[in-house]
Amino acid sequence: MDFGLSDKTALVTGGGGRIGSEDCEVLGEEGATVVALDVDLDAAQNAIETVEEAGGEGLAVECDLTDREDVGATVEAIREETGGVDVLVNNAGMVDARARMQDYDDDIWDRDVAINLTGTYNVTREIFPAMCDRGWGRVINMSSMAGWQGGFGQASYAATKAALIGFGKTLALEGAQSGVTANIIAPNIVVDEFADMSIEELEQFDEHFARIAKATPMRKLGRERDVANTVAYLASEQANYVTGQVVGVTGGIDLFSF
């Protein structure tokens, strides 16, 4: 199926990370010119090398999403280089905090709000209006099951990922009459190296991952590409009537079961 991305530019924040680099690879396979934006330039360059090895085109860009001036200057440089961003994948985020409320670190809270939420706002604020002016665009926010259901010991992560749902739905409303859609993806845990492990094998390796797999109706964890394929669909022409939706890539963990 032709997703209609061959003349589009897709910018992936956190493009050097596990999920972000997979997003870059799949979008490149679909013909988009890919911009991997990351605070770690080496990681972004590695992602683009993979895109180019597969025959795609891309650009690695270093940017600190918490620095509004840096974001503005970076987006302007990308616009001059590519002609404008058609697809924005807000993937960058921090997920390492695990502490109950009485032990929570204020600095971790502030960091996660700055990166996960305000950083997403900063880059979207620079790109979304131009999409509306051109009459075509796709915004895809990467939330999480924690944003849907909460996450024990993950107050800052869960709160910011929940906020990305409200932010995405607001963008969907504002872009609806301008040819711009906005959707949200909420993944379960997706890690390639664990996806083929049985629950018994996971129990020997990581008790937390094993517990998640047990709670998942499909009884396994997912892969980064499961998320990236969903990103490509939501970026496509075929998804032109899909907006404001939270799409779970979860193996069914969000389903009620006895």
Tab-separated table of C-alpha atoms in Angstrom, residues 86-247:
chain	number	residue	atom	x	y	z
A	86	ASP	CA	4.522	17.780	6.925
A	87	VAL	CA	4.567	15.082	9.610
A	88	LEU	CA	5.555	15.759	13.224
A	89	VAL	CA	6.107	12.764	15.500
A	90	ASN	CA	6.401	13.974	19.094
A	91	ASN	CA	8.344	11.012	20.408
A	92	ALA	CA	10.956	12.535	22.743
A	93	GLY	CA	10.476	11.777	26.412
A	94	MET	CA	11.968	10.541	29.672
A	95	VAL	CA	10.732	7.378	31.375
A	96	ASP	CA	13.319	6.461	34.018
A	97	ALA	CA	11.609	7.720	37.214
A	98	ARG	CA	10.297	5.109	39.661
A	99	ALA	CA	9.415	6.335	43.149
A	100	ARG	CA	6.315	6.587	45.280
A	101	MET	CA	4.917	10.052	45.916
A	102	GLN	CA	6.491	10.446	49.364
A	103	ASP	CA	9.905	9.794	47.850
A	104	TYR	CA	9.485	11.628	44.556
A	105	ASP	CA	12.316	13.865	43.402
A	106	ASP	CA	11.186	17.420	42.571
A	107	ASP	CA	13.963	17.749	40.015
A	108	ILE	CA	12.746	14.621	38.194
A	109	TRP	CA	9.217	16.032	38.100
A	110	ASP	CA	10.446	19.347	36.682
A	111	ARG	CA	12.684	17.603	34.147
A	112	ASP	CA	9.901	15.355	32.852
A	113	VAL	CA	7.438	18.218	32.546
A	114	ALA	CA	10.072	20.270	30.701
A	115	ILE	CA	10.971	17.509	28.219
A	116	ASN	CA	7.871	15.356	27.823
A	117	LEU	CA	5.266	18.100	27.854
A	118	THR	CA	6.742	21.578	27.409
A	119	GLY	CA	9.307	20.303	24.909
A	120	THR	CA	6.477	18.830	22.854
A	121	TYR	CA	4.635	22.136	23.044
A	122	ASN	CA	7.748	24.068	21.998
A	123	VAL	CA	8.334	22.140	18.780
A	124	THR	CA	4.632	21.794	17.912
A	125	ARG	CA	4.108	25.528	18.391
A	126	GLU	CA	6.760	26.135	15.722
A	127	ILE	CA	5.394	23.607	13.208
A	128	PHE	CA	1.617	23.246	13.603
A	129	PRO	CA	0.579	26.748	12.381
A	130	ALA	CA	2.531	26.299	9.140
A	131	MET	CA	0.779	22.974	8.557
A	132	CYS	CA	-2.578	24.696	8.898
A	133	ASP	CA	-1.489	27.457	6.530
A	134	ARG	CA	-0.431	24.888	3.895
A	135	GLY	CA	-3.615	22.862	4.328
A	136	TRP	CA	-2.010	19.498	5.118
A	137	GLY	CA	-0.277	18.024	8.113
A	138	ARG	CA	-0.014	15.169	10.574
A	139	VAL	CA	0.849	15.434	14.274
A	140	ILE	CA	1.390	12.207	16.200
A	141	ASN	CA	1.999	12.348	19.951
A	142	MET	CA	3.634	9.411	21.690
A	143	SER	CA	1.775	8.821	24.937
A	144	SER	CA	1.834	5.579	26.921
A	145	MET	CA	-0.345	3.112	28.763
A	146	ALA	CA	0.742	5.069	31.837
A	147	GLY	CA	-0.937	8.123	30.335
A	148	TRP	CA	-4.171	6.145	29.996
A	149	GLN	CA	-4.157	4.186	33.220
A	150	GLY	CA	-1.545	5.750	35.490
A	151	GLY	CA	1.782	4.228	36.437
A	152	PHE	CA	2.722	3.160	39.958
A	153	GLY	CA	5.809	5.118	40.940
A	154	GLN	CA	5.720	7.088	37.674
A	155	ALA	CA	3.912	10.278	38.665
A	156	SER	CA	5.769	12.635	36.332
A	157	TYR	CA	5.810	10.230	33.407
A	158	ALA	CA	2.133	9.290	33.719
A	159	ALA	CA	1.037	12.900	34.201
A	160	THR	CA	2.957	14.219	31.207
A	161	LYS	CA	1.886	11.347	28.964
A	162	ALA	CA	-1.747	11.931	29.965
A	163	ALA	CA	-1.286	15.602	29.131
A	164	LEU	CA	-0.110	14.671	25.632
A	165	ILE	CA	-3.505	13.062	25.061
A	166	GLY	CA	-5.338	16.293	25.883
A	167	PHE	CA	-2.820	18.294	23.878
A	168	GLY	CA	-3.240	16.032	20.857
A	169	LYS	CA	-7.026	16.179	20.985
A	170	THR	CA	-6.854	19.975	21.152
A	171	LEU	CA	-4.629	20.053	18.071
A	172	ALA	CA	-7.118	17.769	16.321
A	173	LEU	CA	-9.905	20.249	16.980
A	174	GLU	CA	-7.858	23.236	15.862
A	175	GLY	CA	-6.554	21.563	12.698
A	176	ALA	CA	-9.744	19.801	11.656
A	177	GLN	CA	-10.814	22.358	9.049
A	178	SER	CA	-7.292	22.977	7.770
A	179	GLY	CA	-6.382	19.505	6.532
A	180	VAL	CA	-4.314	18.738	9.633
A	181	THR	CA	-4.927	15.662	11.768
A	182	ALA	CA	-3.541	14.957	15.240
A	183	ASN	CA	-3.561	11.575	16.931
A	184	ILE	CA	-1.997	9.899	19.917
A	185	ILE	CA	-0.326	6.502	20.232
A	186	ALA	CA	-0.311	4.732	23.598
A	187	PRO	CA	2.068	1.763	23.517
A	188	ASN	CA	2.538	-1.069	25.933
A	189	ILE	CA	6.174	-1.980	26.632
A	190	VAL	CA	7.862	-2.595	23.283
A	191	VAL	CA	11.407	-3.966	23.246
A	192	ASP	CA	12.658	-6.091	20.349
A	193	GLU	CA	15.000	-8.217	22.438
A	194	PHE	CA	12.180	-9.280	24.772
A	195	ALA	CA	9.370	-9.704	22.246
A	196	ASP	CA	10.084	-13.368	21.540
A	197	MET	CA	10.640	-14.335	25.176
A	198	SER	CA	8.112	-16.506	26.942
A	199	ILE	CA	6.794	-15.344	30.303
A	200	GLU	CA	8.960	-17.980	31.952
A	201	GLU	CA	12.050	-16.590	30.224
A	202	LEU	CA	11.091	-13.040	31.159
A	203	GLU	CA	10.702	-14.065	34.799
A	204	GLN	CA	14.342	-15.124	34.795
A	205	PHE	CA	15.417	-11.872	33.161
A	206	ASP	CA	13.171	-9.054	34.425
A	207	GLU	CA	10.337	-9.453	36.924
A	208	HIS	CA	8.696	-6.161	35.879
A	209	PHE	CA	8.546	-7.121	32.185
A	210	ALA	CA	7.263	-10.574	33.097
A	211	ARG	CA	4.438	-9.034	35.134
A	212	ILE	CA	3.446	-6.809	32.205
A	213	ALA	CA	3.466	-9.763	29.792
A	214	LYS	CA	1.270	-11.785	32.166
A	215	ALA	CA	-1.272	-8.941	32.260
A	216	THR	CA	-1.318	-8.686	28.446
A	217	PRO	CA	-3.980	-10.865	26.758
A	218	MET	CA	-1.536	-11.716	23.965
A	219	ARG	CA	0.869	-12.860	26.725
A	220	LYS	CA	3.895	-11.158	25.209
A	221	LEU	CA	5.585	-7.796	24.823
A	222	GLY	CA	5.681	-5.858	21.579
A	223	ARG	CA	8.325	-4.560	19.202
A	224	GLU	CA	9.347	-1.016	18.364
A	225	ARG	CA	8.195	-1.646	14.788
A	226	ASP	CA	4.648	-2.329	16.036
A	227	VAL	CA	4.588	1.314	17.088
A	228	ALA	CA	6.426	2.617	14.021
A	229	ASN	CA	3.986	0.927	11.638
A	230	THR	CA	1.141	2.700	13.435
A	231	VAL	CA	2.996	5.992	13.116
A	232	ALA	CA	3.327	5.459	9.357
A	233	TYR	CA	-0.379	4.722	8.997
A	234	LEU	CA	-1.455	7.785	10.980
A	235	ALA	CA	0.914	9.878	8.849
A	236	SER	CA	-0.578	8.545	5.633
A	237	GLU	CA	-3.178	9.749	3.181
A	238	GLN	CA	-5.252	6.699	4.112
A	239	ALA	CA	-5.678	8.098	7.636
A	240	ASN	CA	-7.057	11.428	6.429
A	241	TYR	CA	-10.367	10.943	8.339
A	242	VAL	CA	-8.733	9.770	11.568
A	243	THR	CA	-8.101	12.542	14.070
A	244	GLY	CA	-8.164	13.099	17.807
A	245	GLN	CA	-7.852	9.378	18.498
A	246	VAL	CA	-5.802	7.512	21.080
A	247	VAL	CA	-4.530	4.379	19.359
